[in-house]
Short mmCIF file of C-alpha atoms in Angstrom, two decimals:
data_model
loop_
_atom_site.label_atom_id
_atom_site.label_comp_id
_atom_site.label_asym_id
_atom_site.label_seq_id
_atom_site.Cartn_x
_atom_site.Cartn_y
_atom_site.Cartn_z
CA MET A 1 73.39 88.75 85.97
CA GLU A 2 70.96 88.32 88.84
CA LEU A 3 72.36 89.13 92.28
CA ALA A 4 69.83 87.33 94.48
CA GLY A 5 71.57 85.08 96.98
CA LYS A 6 75.04 86.52 96.39
CA ARG A 7 77.16 86.66 99.55
CA VAL A 8 78.38 90.20 100.25
CA LEU A 9 80.59 91.87 102.87
CA VAL A 10 80.69 95.65 103.06
CA THR A 11 83.31 97.17 105.36
CA GLY A 12 82.55 100.67 106.57
CA GLY A 13 78.94 99.62 106.08
CA GLY A 14 77.50 101.53 109.02
CA SER A 15 77.30 104.87 107.23
CA GLY A 16 78.09 106.82 104.11
CA ILE A 17 79.13 105.13 100.88
CA GLY A 18 79.35 101.69 102.48
CA LEU A 19 75.82 101.85 103.84
CA GLY A 20 74.46 103.10 100.53
CA ILE A 21 76.04 100.18 98.70
CA ALA A 22 74.92 97.68 101.34
CA LEU A 23 71.30 98.82 101.10
CA ALA A 24 71.33 98.74 97.30
CA LEU A 25 72.76 95.21 97.16
CA ALA A 26 70.32 94.02 99.83
CA GLN A 27 67.47 95.37 97.70
CA GLU A 28 68.77 93.17 94.89
CA GLY A 29 68.34 90.11 97.11
CA CYS A 30 71.96 89.70 98.20
CA ARG A 31 72.88 88.28 101.59
CA VAL A 32 74.64 91.32 103.01
CA ALA A 33 76.88 91.60 106.05
CA ILE A 34 78.18 94.99 107.13
CA ALA A 35 81.20 95.62 109.34
CA GLY A 36 82.50 98.67 111.16
CA ARG A 37 83.75 99.89 114.50
CA SER A 38 80.48 101.07 116.08
CA ALA A 39 77.96 98.41 117.11
CA THR A 40 75.26 101.05 117.60
CA ARG A 41 75.75 102.52 114.15
CA LEU A 42 75.83 99.07 112.55
CA ARG A 43 72.66 97.97 114.33
CA GLU A 44 70.82 101.09 113.20
CA ALA A 45 72.15 100.68 109.66
CA ALA A 46 71.10 97.03 109.41
CA ALA A 47 67.63 97.90 110.69
CA ARG A 48 67.10 100.25 107.76
CA PHE A 49 66.69 97.24 105.50
CA VAL A 50 63.39 95.47 106.19
CA GLY A 51 63.44 92.93 103.36
CA GLN A 52 64.71 89.37 103.11
CA PRO A 53 67.23 88.05 103.78
CA PRO A 54 67.90 90.44 106.68
CA MET A 55 71.12 92.41 106.76
CA VAL A 56 73.54 91.20 109.43
CA TYR A 57 76.42 93.00 111.09
CA ARG A 58 79.60 92.51 113.08
CA THR A 59 81.97 95.00 114.68
CA CYS A 60 85.47 95.01 113.25
CA ASP A 61 88.41 97.37 113.04
CA VAL A 62 89.81 96.44 109.64
CA SER A 63 93.24 97.79 110.55
CA HIS A 64 93.64 94.94 113.07
CA ARG A 65 94.38 91.66 111.30
CA ASP A 66 93.15 89.54 114.22
CA ASP A 67 89.87 91.44 114.18
CA VAL A 68 89.46 90.71 110.47
CA ALA A 69 90.22 87.03 111.12
CA ARG A 70 87.43 86.97 113.73
CA LEU A 71 85.11 88.69 111.25
CA PHE A 72 85.72 86.01 108.64
CA ALA A 73 85.31 83.23 111.20
CA TRP A 74 81.91 84.74 112.00
CA LEU A 75 81.06 84.91 108.29
CA GLU A 76 81.85 81.20 108.08
CA GLU A 77 79.42 80.57 110.93
CA GLN A 78 76.80 82.61 109.05
CA ARG A 79 77.41 80.43 105.96
CA MET A 80 78.43 83.50 103.99
CA LEU A 81 81.76 82.23 102.74
CA PRO A 82 83.16 82.24 100.19
CA LEU A 83 82.20 85.80 99.43
CA ASP A 84 80.86 86.68 96.02
CA ILE A 85 81.35 90.42 96.55
CA LEU A 86 83.67 92.32 98.88
CA VAL A 87 83.18 96.09 99.15
CA ALA A 88 86.14 97.74 100.87
CA SER A 89 84.64 101.04 101.97
CA ALA A 90 86.09 101.64 105.43
CA GLY A 91 88.04 104.87 105.43
CA ILE A 92 88.93 107.84 107.61
CA ASN A 93 90.51 111.26 107.48
CA ILE A 94 91.54 113.73 110.16
CA ALA A 95 90.86 117.40 110.86
CA ARG A 96 94.49 118.42 111.45
CA ARG A 97 95.68 117.23 108.06
CA LYS A 98 98.25 119.76 106.81
CA MET A 99 101.83 118.49 106.95
CA CYS A 100 102.81 121.27 109.35
CA GLU A 101 100.27 120.01 111.90
CA LEU A 102 100.00 116.30 111.04
CA ASP A 103 100.60 114.18 114.13
CA PRO A 104 102.61 111.00 113.46
CA ALA A 105 99.96 108.96 115.29
CA ASP A 106 97.28 110.32 112.93
CA TRP A 107 99.46 109.45 109.93
CA ASP A 108 99.77 105.89 111.20
CA ARG A 109 96.05 105.56 111.83
CA VAL A 110 94.99 106.89 108.42
CA LEU A 111 97.38 104.54 106.62
CA ALA A 112 96.37 101.61 108.84
CA VAL A 113 92.66 101.95 108.08
CA ASN A 114 92.73 103.18 104.48
CA VAL A 115 95.45 100.85 103.16
CA THR A 116 96.25 98.04 105.57
CA GLY A 117 92.55 97.60 106.26
CA VAL A 118 91.87 97.03 102.57
CA TYR A 119 94.77 94.60 102.35
CA ASN A 120 93.59 92.67 105.41
CA CYS A 121 90.10 92.17 104.00
CA MET A 122 91.32 91.28 100.51
CA HIS A 123 93.82 88.82 101.98
CA ALA A 124 91.04 87.12 103.95
CA ALA A 125 88.52 87.04 101.09
CA LEU A 126 90.71 86.00 98.16
CA PRO A 127 91.35 82.31 99.03
CA GLY A 128 87.63 81.56 98.92
CA MET A 129 87.15 83.54 95.72
CA ARG A 130 90.03 81.68 94.10
CA ALA A 131 88.53 78.35 95.15
CA GLN A 132 85.17 79.19 93.57
CA ARG A 133 86.86 80.69 90.51
CA GLY A 134 85.12 84.01 90.77
CA GLY A 135 84.30 87.09 92.77
CA LEU A 136 84.10 90.87 92.68
CA ILE A 137 86.08 93.26 94.86
CA VAL A 138 84.95 96.88 94.89
CA ASN A 139 87.69 99.09 96.29
CA ILE A 140 86.45 102.55 97.33
CA SER A 141 89.42 104.83 96.76
CA SER A 142 89.08 108.56 95.96
CA ILE A 143 90.03 111.03 93.28
CA ALA A 144 92.62 111.98 95.91
CA GLY A 145 94.10 108.59 95.09
CA LYS A 146 94.65 109.66 91.48
CA ARG A 147 95.30 113.39 91.79
CA ALA A 148 97.00 114.67 94.96
CA MET A 149 95.09 117.61 96.46
CA THR A 150 95.62 119.86 99.45
CA LEU A 151 91.99 119.43 100.48
CA GLY A 152 92.60 115.77 101.37
CA GLY A 153 95.93 116.31 103.08
CA PRO A 154 99.17 114.31 102.76
CA ALA A 155 98.08 111.31 104.87
CA TYR A 156 94.75 110.82 103.12
CA CYS A 157 96.18 111.31 99.64
CA ALA A 158 99.08 108.96 100.34
CA SER A 159 96.71 106.33 101.72
CA LYS A 160 94.37 106.54 98.75
CA PHE A 161 97.22 106.41 96.21
CA ALA A 162 98.38 103.25 97.98
CA ALA A 163 94.85 101.81 98.01
CA THR A 164 94.58 102.53 94.29
CA ALA A 165 97.83 100.69 93.56
CA LEU A 166 96.77 97.80 95.77
CA GLY A 167 93.45 97.35 93.99
CA THR A 168 94.97 97.71 90.54
CA THR A 169 97.77 95.20 91.16
CA VAL A 170 95.51 92.64 92.84
CA GLY A 171 93.12 92.97 89.92
CA LEU A 172 95.90 92.21 87.45
CA GLU A 173 97.06 89.19 89.44
CA GLU A 174 93.66 87.68 90.13
CA ARG A 175 92.06 87.92 86.68
CA ALA A 176 93.34 84.43 85.93
CA HIS A 177 91.17 83.16 88.79
CA GLY A 178 88.02 84.85 87.50
CA ILE A 179 88.22 87.58 90.15
CA ARG A 180 87.40 91.14 89.15
CA VAL A 181 88.61 94.23 91.02
CA THR A 182 87.03 97.64 90.45
CA ASN A 183 88.61 100.78 91.90
CA ILE A 184 86.04 103.53 92.42
CA TYR A 185 87.26 107.11 92.74
CA PRO A 186 84.59 109.38 94.21
CA GLY A 187 84.94 113.12 94.28
CA GLU A 188 83.13 115.07 96.98
CA VAL A 189 80.44 112.88 98.57
CA ASP A 190 77.93 113.88 101.23
CA THR A 191 78.98 111.47 104.00
CA PRO A 192 79.93 111.73 107.70
CA ILE A 193 83.63 111.98 106.76
CA LEU A 194 82.92 115.63 105.91
CA GLU A 195 82.67 116.23 109.65
CA GLN A 196 86.47 115.89 109.72
CA ARG A 197 86.92 118.83 107.33
CA PRO A 198 88.92 121.69 108.87
CA VAL A 199 86.18 124.09 107.66
CA PRO A 200 82.52 123.00 108.06
CA VAL A 201 80.68 122.29 104.80
CA PRO A 202 77.40 124.26 104.45
CA PRO A 203 74.18 122.32 103.74
CA GLU A 204 73.73 123.91 100.31
CA LYS A 205 77.18 122.64 99.26
CA ARG A 206 76.46 119.14 100.58
CA ALA A 207 73.24 119.04 98.56
CA GLN A 208 75.24 119.49 95.35
CA MET A 209 77.66 116.66 96.12
CA VAL A 210 77.53 113.06 94.98
CA HIS A 211 75.37 111.02 97.37
CA PRO A 212 76.01 107.45 98.57
CA GLU A 213 73.06 106.11 96.59
CA ASP A 214 74.63 107.46 93.38
CA ILE A 215 77.74 105.36 93.94
CA ALA A 216 75.59 102.43 95.04
CA ALA A 217 73.72 102.48 91.72
CA CYS A 218 77.05 102.22 89.89
CA VAL A 219 78.15 99.29 92.06
CA VAL A 220 74.93 97.40 91.37
CA THR A 221 75.42 97.92 87.63
CA ILE A 222 79.02 96.65 87.82
CA ALA A 223 77.99 93.63 89.89
CA LYS A 224 75.33 92.71 87.34
CA LEU A 225 77.78 92.60 84.44
CA PRO A 226 78.68 89.17 83.03
CA PRO A 227 81.67 87.56 84.78
CA ASN A 228 83.82 88.02 81.68
CA VAL A 229 83.37 91.82 81.77
CA LEU A 230 85.50 94.09 83.95
CA VAL A 231 85.24 97.75 84.90
CA PRO A 232 88.76 98.41 86.26
CA GLU A 233 88.15 102.04 87.23
CA LEU A 234 85.25 104.41 87.75
CA VAL A 235 85.51 108.13 88.52
CA ILE A 236 82.34 109.79 89.83
CA THR A 237 82.24 113.47 90.81
CA PRO A 238 79.65 116.18 91.35
CA LEU A 239 79.10 118.35 88.31
CA TYR A 240 80.75 121.37 89.91
CA GLN A 241 84.00 119.59 90.80
CA GLU A 242 86.80 119.81 88.27
CA TYR A 243 88.66 116.61 87.46
CA ALA A 244 91.23 116.47 84.70
#
């Protein structure tokens, strides 16, 4: 299926996995909007794509429902609704992540962004997708949302397990409307979120990780599948990382 002209929103699109997916879909001719909290980062990210149509951006904290409502009002002004593809890629973690040092405010923030943020964007996008009888939602979870791990910490793992359940359940409900939901579970990926690791990651280790463009290539392949074909889940890890 050709993707040219498809209307796309990528949250967390200013860096990392979100930016990689946004650039790949823009290269396919999609009309791509990226959203995130930093206007500077978004502007620099959008400028990396020099093709047509140009990539557009809008600041938004997905954990704030009113902010998401303003984002979708802006998308309407840009004539980008209803969305054909929503990529929910906004996510955070924290440095002090062990339960013995986890601040309640950090717990709240991680859950607000990683779970409520996904819900807010799905809730805003789904009415238009239902009306057009089709759409694709790509939910960037984590292998920490399938297998709890101390590396991620309790807040991150809990948020990603919740995001996994959200994507899976919405996918089951919305199939009757022609809407497909794909949960993607990356392992270690070389993105700015690594800067929140308690122990810095050396460059040689980062070079061996999955890179955003690897995940982006998978998303493009999924988006090009016929509308009657669904990839419910995709696990992608670096070769060195065990997953079982």
